[in-house]
Tab-separated table of C-alpha atoms in Angstrom:
chain	number	residue	atom	x	y	z
A	1	UNK	CA	0.047	-0.057	-0.016
A	2	UNK	CA	1.613	3.208	-0.880
A	3	UNK	CA	1.226	6.564	0.716
A	4	UNK	CA	-1.248	7.836	-1.632
A	5	UNK	CA	-3.656	4.807	-1.252
A	6	UNK	CA	-4.554	5.650	2.269
A	7	UNK	CA	-8.387	6.549	2.349
A	8	UNK	CA	-9.051	9.817	3.066
A	9	UNK	CA	-12.664	9.535	4.243
A	10	UNK	CA	-13.386	13.300	4.722
A	11	UNK	CA	-11.860	16.646	5.020
A	12	UNK	CA	-8.220	16.621	6.496
A	13	UNK	CA	-5.939	18.906	7.473
A	14	UNK	CA	-2.309	18.660	6.457
A	15	UNK	CA	-0.170	18.369	9.424
A	16	UNK	CA	3.528	18.863	9.631
A	17	UNK	CA	5.617	17.031	12.009
A	18	UNK	CA	6.412	18.719	15.205
A	19	UNK	CA	9.986	20.272	15.547
A	20	UNK	CA	12.529	17.464	17.013
A	21	UNK	CA	13.525	20.104	19.850
A	22	UNK	CA	10.064	20.066	21.235
A	23	UNK	CA	10.527	16.477	22.588
A	24	UNK	CA	13.835	17.147	23.850
A	25	UNK	CA	12.482	20.345	25.576
A	26	UNK	CA	9.541	18.284	27.306
A	27	UNK	CA	12.215	15.646	28.298
A	28	UNK	CA	14.282	18.157	30.008
A	29	UNK	CA	11.340	19.828	31.712
A	30	UNK	CA	10.743	16.514	33.298
A	31	UNK	CA	14.052	16.081	34.783
A	32	UNK	CA	15.095	18.071	38.065
A	33	UNK	CA	18.731	17.836	37.336
A	34	UNK	CA	19.033	19.911	34.251
A	35	UNK	CA	18.634	23.437	35.438
A	36	UNK	CA	21.010	23.159	38.734
A	37	UNK	CA	23.751	21.447	36.472
A	38	UNK	CA	23.364	24.406	34.036
A	39	UNK	CA	23.296	26.848	36.656
A	40	UNK	CA	26.656	25.493	38.309
A	41	UNK	CA	28.164	25.628	34.896
A	42	UNK	CA	27.454	29.097	33.970
A	43	UNK	CA	28.411	30.237	37.293
A	44	UNK	CA	31.963	28.739	36.948
A	45	UNK	CA	32.510	30.440	33.593
A	46	UNK	CA	30.986	33.757	35.052
A	47	UNK	CA	33.472	33.554	37.720
A	48	UNK	CA	36.085	33.097	35.379
A	49	UNK	CA	35.334	36.106	33.244
A	50	UNK	CA	34.850	38.259	36.260
A	51	UNK	CA	38.378	37.030	37.971
A	52	UNK	CA	40.094	37.980	34.539
A	53	UNK	CA	38.412	41.559	34.686
A	54	UNK	CA	39.225	41.709	38.185
A	55	UNK	CA	42.837	41.435	37.411
A	56	UNK	CA	42.570	43.573	34.462
A	57	UNK	CA	41.001	46.493	36.558
A	58	UNK	CA	44.150	45.983	39.412
A	59	UNK	CA	46.715	45.981	36.599
A	60	UNK	CA	45.049	48.926	34.922
A	61	UNK	CA	45.114	51.024	38.212
A	62	UNK	CA	48.652	50.219	38.846
A	63	UNK	CA	49.560	51.051	35.531
A	64	UNK	CA	48.140	54.419	36.104
A	65	UNK	CA	49.623	54.935	39.255
A	66	UNK	CA	46.203	55.282	40.816
A	67	UNK	CA	46.951	53.839	44.105
A	68	UNK	CA	44.560	55.807	46.415
A	69	UNK	CA	41.725	54.552	44.030
A	70	UNK	CA	43.151	50.966	44.148
A	71	UNK	CA	43.159	51.052	48.143
A	72	UNK	CA	39.723	52.216	48.328
A	73	UNK	CA	38.691	49.101	46.188
A	74	UNK	CA	40.695	46.923	48.204
A	75	UNK	CA	38.875	48.208	51.206
A	76	UNK	CA	35.618	47.400	49.774
A	77	UNK	CA	36.714	43.876	48.771
A	78	UNK	CA	37.998	42.982	52.090
A	79	UNK	CA	34.653	44.426	53.824
A	80	UNK	CA	32.760	42.249	51.291
A	81	UNK	CA	34.817	39.209	52.108
A	82	UNK	CA	32.940	38.762	55.531
A	83	UNK	CA	29.614	38.733	53.659
A	84	UNK	CA	30.719	36.226	51.018
A	85	UNK	CA	32.390	33.992	53.776
A	86	UNK	CA	28.891	34.106	55.620
A	87	UNK	CA	27.037	33.157	52.382
A	88	UNK	CA	29.402	30.368	51.646
A	89	UNK	CA	28.894	28.957	55.321
A	90	UNK	CA	25.217	29.449	55.429
A	91	UNK	CA	23.875	28.593	52.063
A	92	UNK	CA	23.989	24.894	51.808
A	93	UNK	CA	22.344	24.663	55.001
A	94	UNK	CA	19.708	27.049	53.970
A	95	UNK	CA	19.131	24.811	50.949
A	96	UNK	CA	18.641	21.619	52.839
A	97	UNK	CA	15.952	23.344	55.327
A	98	UNK	CA	13.955	25.031	52.324
A	99	UNK	CA	13.929	21.915	50.186
A	100	UNK	CA	12.856	19.456	53.060
A	101	UNK	CA	10.020	21.294	54.067
A	102	UNK	CA	9.152	21.435	50.339
A	103	UNK	CA	9.309	17.578	50.104
A	104	UNK	CA	7.190	17.673	53.195
A	105	UNK	CA	4.492	19.946	51.201
A	106	UNK	CA	4.783	17.744	48.211
A	107	UNK	CA	3.931	14.615	50.051
A	108	UNK	CA	0.657	16.393	52.017
A	109	UNK	CA	-0.488	17.312	48.442
A	110	UNK	CA	0.015	14.087	46.660
A	111	UNK	CA	-1.811	12.381	49.490
A	112	UNK	CA	-4.701	14.777	49.442
A	113	UNK	CA	-4.895	15.127	45.846
A	114	UNK	CA	-3.315	12.358	43.730
A	115	UNK	CA	0.451	11.268	43.277
A	116	UNK	CA	0.697	12.596	40.007
A	117	UNK	CA	0.665	15.872	41.395
A	118	UNK	CA	4.446	15.501	42.283
A	119	UNK	CA	5.030	16.204	38.344
A	120	UNK	CA	3.982	19.708	39.031
A	121	UNK	CA	6.569	20.210	41.291
A	122	UNK	CA	8.962	18.633	39.303
A	123	UNK	CA	8.398	20.649	36.334
A	124	UNK	CA	7.974	23.813	38.062
A	125	UNK	CA	10.155	26.390	36.426
A	126	UNK	CA	10.420	28.672	39.607
A	127	UNK	CA	11.425	25.538	41.745
A	128	UNK	CA	14.050	24.681	39.148
A	129	UNK	CA	15.342	28.556	39.134
A	130	UNK	CA	15.369	28.577	42.719
A	131	UNK	CA	17.599	25.292	43.132
A	132	UNK	CA	19.865	26.365	40.582
A	133	UNK	CA	20.222	30.222	41.952
A	134	UNK	CA	20.736	28.706	45.541
A	135	UNK	CA	23.500	26.308	44.208
A	136	UNK	CA	24.949	29.009	42.458
A	137	UNK	CA	25.212	31.494	44.977
A	138	UNK	CA	26.802	28.742	47.214
A	139	UNK	CA	29.424	27.555	44.440
A	140	UNK	CA	30.096	31.077	43.310
A	141	UNK	CA	30.943	32.422	46.989
A	142	UNK	CA	33.229	29.570	47.318
A	143	UNK	CA	35.144	30.307	44.104
A	144	UNK	CA	35.254	34.259	45.358
A	145	UNK	CA	36.955	33.284	48.291
A	146	UNK	CA	39.914	31.579	46.433
A	147	UNK	CA	40.465	35.038	44.810
A	148	UNK	CA	41.507	37.088	47.821
A	149	UNK	CA	45.052	37.833	48.283
A	150	UNK	CA	47.012	38.879	51.272
A	151	UNK	CA	45.708	39.332	54.865
A	152	UNK	CA	43.024	41.588	56.332
A	153	UNK	CA	44.791	44.717	54.664
A	154	UNK	CA	46.540	43.827	51.550
A	155	UNK	CA	49.424	46.258	49.855
A	156	UNK	CA	47.909	48.050	47.020
A	157	UNK	CA	51.541	47.787	45.296
A	158	UNK	CA	52.021	44.262	45.660
A	159	UNK	CA	48.309	42.897	45.048
A	160	UNK	CA	47.809	41.370	41.468
A	161	UNK	CA	44.189	40.757	41.829
A	162	UNK	CA	41.137	41.827	44.067
A	163	UNK	CA	37.342	40.288	43.668
A	164	UNK	CA	35.798	43.509	43.143
A	165	UNK	CA	33.185	42.430	40.352
A	166	UNK	CA	32.998	39.055	42.064
A	167	UNK	CA	32.063	40.390	45.330
A	168	UNK	CA	29.695	42.783	43.685
A	169	UNK	CA	27.937	39.730	41.768
A	170	UNK	CA	27.884	37.524	44.916
A	171	UNK	CA	25.991	40.358	46.763
A	172	UNK	CA	23.402	40.365	43.937
A	173	UNK	CA	22.911	36.782	43.962
A	174	UNK	CA	22.393	36.725	47.563
A	175	UNK	CA	19.502	39.474	46.854
A	176	UNK	CA	18.197	37.473	43.949
A	177	UNK	CA	18.197	34.290	46.517
A	178	UNK	CA	15.936	36.187	48.882
A	179	UNK	CA	13.589	37.246	45.905
A	180	UNK	CA	13.316	33.888	44.543
A	181	UNK	CA	12.806	32.480	48.207
A	182	UNK	CA	9.507	34.516	48.722
A	183	UNK	CA	8.282	33.291	45.016
A	184	UNK	CA	9.409	29.623	45.705
A	185	UNK	CA	7.311	29.644	49.280
A	186	UNK	CA	4.492	31.109	47.325
A	187	UNK	CA	4.642	28.608	44.541
A	188	UNK	CA	4.882	25.794	47.291
A	189	UNK	CA	1.845	26.918	49.400
A	190	UNK	CA	-0.215	27.236	46.084
A	191	UNK	CA	0.466	23.675	45.091
A	192	UNK	CA	-1.182	22.467	48.433
A	193	UNK	CA	-4.234	24.203	47.578
A	194	UNK	CA	-6.896	22.574	45.317
A	195	UNK	CA	-7.855	25.425	42.929
A	196	UNK	CA	-4.495	26.123	41.762
A	197	UNK	CA	-3.369	22.650	41.099
A	198	UNK	CA	-6.352	22.031	38.978
A	199	UNK	CA	-5.853	25.210	37.336
A	200	UNK	CA	-2.200	24.203	36.405
A	201	UNK	CA	-3.480	21.030	35.273
A	202	UNK	CA	-6.100	22.344	33.170
A	203	UNK	CA	-3.839	24.977	31.564
A	204	UNK	CA	-1.083	21.988	30.358
A	205	UNK	CA	-4.120	20.010	28.990
A	206	UNK	CA	-5.266	22.901	27.059
A	207	UNK	CA	-1.722	23.813	25.725
A	208	UNK	CA	-1.303	19.878	24.510
A	209	UNK	CA	-5.188	20.362	22.839
A	210	UNK	CA	-3.917	23.169	21.194
A	211	UNK	CA	-0.569	21.382	20.030
A	212	UNK	CA	-2.677	18.171	19.245
A	213	UNK	CA	-3.013	17.989	15.202
A	214	UNK	CA	-5.878	17.850	13.491
A	215	UNK	CA	-7.181	14.128	12.639
A	216	UNK	CA	-9.705	12.844	9.996
A	217	UNK	CA	-13.020	12.300	11.865
A	218	UNK	CA	-14.325	8.687	11.886
A	219	UNK	CA	-11.649	7.423	8.820
A	220	UNK	CA	-10.686	3.713	9.472
A	221	UNK	CA	-7.049	2.931	9.783
A	222	UNK	CA	-5.528	1.106	7.163
A	223	UNK	CA	-5.959	-3.006	7.501
A	224	UNK	CA	-3.777	-5.685	9.112
A	225	UNK	CA	0.025	-4.823	7.881
A	226	UNK	CA	1.833	-7.449	6.070
A	227	UNK	CA	4.729	-6.797	8.350
A	228	UNK	CA	4.733	-5.986	12.267
A	229	UNK	CA	8.066	-4.421	14.097
A	230	UNK	CA	8.135	-5.426	17.536
A	231	UNK	CA	9.211	-3.650	20.660
A	232	UNK	CA	12.686	-3.601	21.751
A	233	UNK	CA	14.467	-2.535	24.962
A	234	UNK	CA	12.668	-2.106	27.959
A	235	UNK	CA	9.097	-1.852	29.082
A	236	UNK	CA	7.400	1.395	29.989
A	237	UNK	CA	4.627	3.950	29.108
A	238	UNK	CA	4.689	5.447	25.428
A	239	UNK	CA	5.305	8.925	26.346
A	240	UNK	CA	6.607	10.537	22.811
A	241	UNK	CA	6.546	9.769	19.474
A	242	UNK	CA	9.369	11.392	17.097
A	243	UNK	CA	6.858	11.705	14.264
A	244	UNK	CA	9.564	13.567	11.942
A	245	UNK	CA	11.826	10.832	12.230
A	246	UNK	CA	9.162	8.159	11.642
A	247	UNK	CA	8.058	9.982	8.573
A	248	UNK	CA	11.578	10.354	6.987
A	249	UNK	CA	12.042	6.644	7.566
A	250	UNK	CA	8.987	5.737	5.844
A	251	UNK	CA	9.444	8.016	3.028
A	252	UNK	CA	13.201	6.840	2.325
A	253	UNK	CA	11.815	3.347	2.557
A	254	UNK	CA	8.749	3.798	0.397
A	255	UNK	CA	5.988	2.416	3.071
A	256	UNK	CA	3.419	3.812	5.466
A	257	UNK	CA	3.961	3.125	9.176
A	258	UNK	CA	0.832	2.488	11.525
A	259	UNK	CA	1.729	3.031	14.968
A	260	UNK	CA	0.039	0.434	16.920
A	261	UNK	CA	-0.239	1.568	20.464
A	262	UNK	CA	-1.288	5.011	21.563
A	263	UNK	CA	0.637	7.400	23.718
A	264	UNK	CA	-0.011	6.642	27.108
A	265	UNK	CA	-0.352	2.868	26.450
A	266	UNK	CA	2.009	0.457	28.473
A	267	UNK	CA	4.092	-1.336	25.839
A	268	UNK	CA	6.341	-4.452	26.482
A	269	UNK	CA	9.187	-6.054	24.704
A	270	UNK	CA	7.988	-8.709	22.037
A	271	UNK	CA	4.657	-6.939	21.200
A	272	UNK	CA	4.027	-5.111	17.941
A	273	UNK	CA	4.691	-1.198	17.968
A	274	UNK	CA	4.369	-0.678	13.915
A	275	UNK	CA	2.491	-2.340	11.344
A	276	UNK	CA	4.533	-1.714	7.882
A	277	UNK	CA	2.106	-1.180	4.565
A	278	UNK	CA	3.594	-1.224	1.237
A	279	UNK	CA	6.818	-3.035	1.486
A	280	UNK	CA	9.338	-4.488	3.875
A	281	UNK	CA	9.947	-2.930	7.197
A	282	UNK	CA	12.675	-0.361	7.512
A	283	UNK	CA	15.570	-1.658	9.270
A	284	UNK	CA	16.230	-1.316	12.976
A	285	UNK	CA	18.588	1.649	12.745
A	286	UNK	CA	16.009	3.698	10.993
A	287	UNK	CA	13.348	3.343	13.677
A	288	UNK	CA	15.457	3.460	16.889
A	289	UNK	CA	14.952	5.957	19.325
A	290	UNK	CA	11.793	7.070	17.534
A	291	UNK	CA	9.379	5.840	20.358
A	292	UNK	CA	10.173	7.440	24.198
A	293	UNK	CA	9.091	5.174	26.777
A	294	UNK	CA	8.968	6.213	30.696
A	295	UNK	CA	7.639	5.304	33.899
A	296	UNK	CA	4.558	7.351	33.673
A	297	UNK	CA	2.599	9.336	31.356
A	298	UNK	CA	3.433	12.890	30.274
A	299	UNK	CA	1.024	15.587	28.965
A	300	UNK	CA	3.117	16.719	25.961
A	301	UNK	CA	1.325	14.252	23.392
A	302	UNK	CA	-1.193	13.253	25.520
A	303	UNK	CA	-4.201	15.489	26.401
A	304	UNK	CA	-6.162	12.582	27.595
A	305	UNK	CA	-3.691	12.579	30.731
A	306	UNK	CA	-5.146	15.750	31.762
A	307	UNK	CA	-8.440	14.206	32.258
A	308	UNK	CA	-7.174	11.259	33.793
A	309	UNK	CA	-5.781	13.356	36.378
A	310	UNK	CA	-8.865	15.453	37.315
A	311	UNK	CA	-11.152	12.225	37.230
A	312	UNK	CA	-8.311	10.564	39.702
A	313	UNK	CA	-8.456	14.012	42.060
A	314	UNK	CA	-12.324	13.693	41.920
A	315	UNK	CA	-12.565	9.957	42.594
A	316	UNK	CA	-10.459	10.563	45.580
A	317	UNK	CA	-12.554	13.355	46.972
A	318	UNK	CA	-15.467	11.096	46.670
A	319	UNK	CA	-14.030	8.129	48.526
A	320	UNK	CA	-15.771	7.328	51.601
A	321	UNK	CA	-12.559	7.983	53.433
A	322	UNK	CA	-12.375	11.526	52.017
A	323	UNK	CA	-15.895	12.461	51.526
A	324	UNK	CA	-15.066	15.960	49.690
A	325	UNK	CA	-17.738	16.551	47.092
A	326	UNK	CA	-16.869	20.332	46.681
A	327	UNK	CA	-13.649	19.296	45.328
A	328	UNK	CA	-15.150	16.805	42.930
A	329	UNK	CA	-17.524	19.613	41.780
A	330	UNK	CA	-14.393	21.649	41.019
A	331	UNK	CA	-12.754	19.097	39.236
A	332	UNK	CA	-15.982	18.715	37.209
A	333	UNK	CA	-15.682	22.694	36.399
A	334	UNK	CA	-12.447	21.839	34.795
A	335	UNK	CA	-13.315	18.591	33.045
A	336	UNK	CA	-16.227	20.426	31.256
A	337	UNK	CA	-14.064	23.280	30.501
A	338	UNK	CA	-11.526	20.679	28.652
A	339	UNK	CA	-14.299	18.966	26.946
A	340	UNK	CA	-15.839	22.076	25.799
A	341	UNK	CA	-12.676	22.831	23.636
A	342	UNK	CA	-12.307	19.065	22.668
A	343	UNK	CA	-15.953	19.128	21.419
A	344	UNK	CA	-14.784	21.100	18.311
A	345	UNK	CA	-11.638	19.604	17.467
A	346	UNK	CA	-11.656	17.066	14.623
A	347	UNK	CA	-10.391	13.999	16.760
A	348	UNK	CA	-9.706	10.749	15.097
A	349	UNK	CA	-6.788	9.084	13.347
A	350	UNK	CA	-3.814	11.019	12.770
A	351	UNK	CA	-2.203	11.065	9.296
A	352	UNK	CA	1.421	12.607	9.026
A	353	UNK	CA	2.440	13.513	5.623
A	354	UNK	CA	5.798	13.853	3.942
A	355	UNK	CA	6.720	17.222	2.207
A	356	UNK	CA	5.136	15.876	-0.981
A	357	UNK	CA	1.911	15.455	0.853
A	358	UNK	CA	1.784	11.841	0.711
A	359	UNK	CA	0.839	9.794	4.196
A	360	UNK	CA	3.650	8.226	5.978
A	361	UNK	CA	2.603	7.839	9.226
A	362	UNK	CA	-0.903	7.112	10.696
A	363	UNK	CA	-1.161	7.220	14.609
A	364	UNK	CA	-4.555	6.413	16.570
A	365	UNK	CA	-5.369	9.096	19.448
A	366	UNK	CA	-8.581	9.140	21.805
A	367	UNK	CA	-11.783	10.162	19.918
A	368	UNK	CA	-14.714	12.300	21.332
A	369	UNK	CA	-16.313	9.240	22.932
A	370	UNK	CA	-13.095	7.934	24.688
A	371	UNK	CA	-12.448	11.609	26.016
A	372	UNK	CA	-16.203	11.515	27.332
A	373	UNK	CA	-15.949	7.995	28.902
A	374	UNK	CA	-12.573	8.914	30.534
A	375	UNK	CA	-14.240	12.466	32.092
A	376	UNK	CA	-17.608	10.924	33.302
A	377	UNK	CA	-17.517	7.090	33.733
A	378	UNK	CA	-15.839	6.649	36.989
A	379	UNK	CA	-17.158	9.768	38.544
A	380	UNK	CA	-20.860	9.028	37.871
A	381	UNK	CA	-20.075	5.500	39.328
A	382	UNK	CA	-19.025	7.288	42.503
A	383	UNK	CA	-21.408	10.412	42.473
A	384	UNK	CA	-24.927	8.630	42.761
A	385	UNK	CA	-25.134	9.391	46.671
A	386	UNK	CA	-23.791	12.979	46.490
A	387	UNK	CA	-26.596	15.377	45.018
A	388	UNK	CA	-24.085	18.260	45.091
A	389	UNK	CA	-21.842	16.380	42.341
A	390	UNK	CA	-25.068	14.826	40.429
A	391	UNK	CA	-26.334	18.461	39.925
A	392	UNK	CA	-22.818	19.868	38.843
A	393	UNK	CA	-22.633	16.610	36.471
A	394	UNK	CA	-25.941	17.047	35.098
A	395	UNK	CA	-25.555	20.883	34.310
A	396	UNK	CA	-22.166	19.983	32.908
A	397	UNK	CA	-23.643	17.427	30.339
A	398	UNK	CA	-26.117	19.775	29.447
A	399	UNK	CA	-23.921	22.560	28.686
A	400	UNK	CA	-22.071	20.268	26.317
A	401	UNK	CA	-25.023	19.372	24.702
A	402	UNK	CA	-25.595	22.368	23.547
A	403	UNK	CA	-21.897	22.796	22.201
A	404	UNK	CA	-21.840	19.289	20.548
A	405	UNK	CA	-22.767	18.746	17.164
A	406	UNK	CA	-25.559	16.219	16.102
A	407	UNK	CA	-22.868	13.406	15.609
A	408	UNK	CA	-21.379	13.796	19.308
A	409	UNK	CA	-24.453	13.933	21.273
A	410	UNK	CA	-24.663	10.413	21.596
A	411	UNK	CA	-21.918	9.372	24.396
A	412	UNK	CA	-23.516	12.831	26.247
A	413	UNK	CA	-26.725	11.491	26.127
A	414	UNK	CA	-25.693	8.081	27.414
A	415	UNK	CA	-24.037	9.278	30.293
A	416	UNK	CA	-26.835	11.449	31.300
A	417	UNK	CA	-29.271	8.437	31.047
A	418	UNK	CA	-27.271	6.634	32.948
A	419	UNK	CA	-26.724	9.219	35.657
A	420	UNK	CA	-30.309	9.475	35.725
A	421	UNK	CA	-30.583	5.898	36.285
A	422	UNK	CA	-28.159	5.477	38.810
A	423	UNK	CA	-29.544	8.518	40.983
A	424	UNK	CA	-33.331	6.710	40.841
A	425	UNK	CA	-31.830	3.715	41.867
A	426	UNK	CA	-29.886	4.975	44.762
A	427	UNK	CA	-31.729	7.913	46.240
A	428	UNK	CA	-35.235	7.084	48.135
A	429	UNK	CA	-37.888	9.154	47.844
A	430	UNK	CA	-39.320	11.178	44.984
A	431	UNK	CA	-38.419	14.792	46.570
A	432	UNK	CA	-34.653	13.821	47.107
A	433	UNK	CA	-34.421	12.494	43.578
A	434	UNK	CA	-35.793	15.460	42.046
A	435	UNK	CA	-33.456	17.639	44.038
A	436	UNK	CA	-30.494	15.291	43.004
A	437	UNK	CA	-31.456	15.520	39.228
A	438	UNK	CA	-31.527	19.405	38.966
A	439	UNK	CA	-28.964	20.902	36.962
A	440	UNK	CA	-26.664	23.284	38.814
A	441	UNK	CA	-23.449	24.723	37.846
A	442	UNK	CA	-22.387	24.886	41.485
A	443	UNK	CA	-23.585	21.759	42.485
A	444	UNK	CA	-25.671	22.962	45.648
A	445	UNK	CA	-25.155	26.951	45.466
């Protein structure tokens, strides 16, 4: 089967593969070591440059015979030495205390909401920037101490270098550390609040939906491939697909690749990951490192993971041990917000094309029905006994029915009917059932 023979089955927007650097940036954001390491490297380079400049300044003043000005600068450097020494002694202890408290806060948040909330802390820019600046301040202060010459009162005529600019930068880093400490504490406290966490998950999911390429509505994928490529390497969750590399490999070998697992699926060695149509399978080296596998899902190419997190928080809130229906209502607010965006998207099979316009990679993504089931199915099972949640769920379904086209109303109507059935079976009394089945965007205002 050639790339031109893949059935189109309707209107389809051409999708260009995402840049390779996007995947690298997302992988780096999921690490906590990169920013501090980069900060340490930068601070060493900066110290080397400033040390050379300080030496040049001293040499210039001595060449000009400006020993009085040099003596004043040396006096400032000697006074700043006390601050630098104090900073180098206290900064590492300060770092340990701050991040110990933060880890306790993250542990509390993950216990109250969902363990997936830890990824918000790991990906937080302010957390990484704070740690990077703290470590940079500590390392830079140690380097500055090695630049001091002589005793308490160095001789201007004999000194060859004085950490003038280095001392000024150390003071600047201390001031920046204090400002970042305030911002970091504020960010960590927000992590312990339900509203900011739900807002963060929603914004990340909306960004993922905005990056989601358009597919063809209702188009079936190609038939069973003549050749299957099996998974090699370790097992894990499929987090990222190098679309551009796969398109190039398929074009180079004149075939069409169909990705068997969806992003977010758990893949194990020996199971099919590609079905090859129209020719022999590309050699293993052409497909190496095209699939990124990790220990947990990511929102980069998996917007359904955002709905999964919101549903998990709502289910925990509705559990008998917690019984917090207000948090479940807040989750439903965000779920309805996400579905109101997804309801207009042409969800379906993705067809990635090469520069000539030929389909080279076919990729399955969750459809509208999949997203609706993920958003409401489990919550509906737990919500029948909570009128606050059933009222909000009905209001959300009604709002989505107003936005949905005719072909997308069926799963919404099914969930609405099942919710009504569950409430009628669970809630005793006509008045109680009528109250629980009254749509209300605030649950119980």
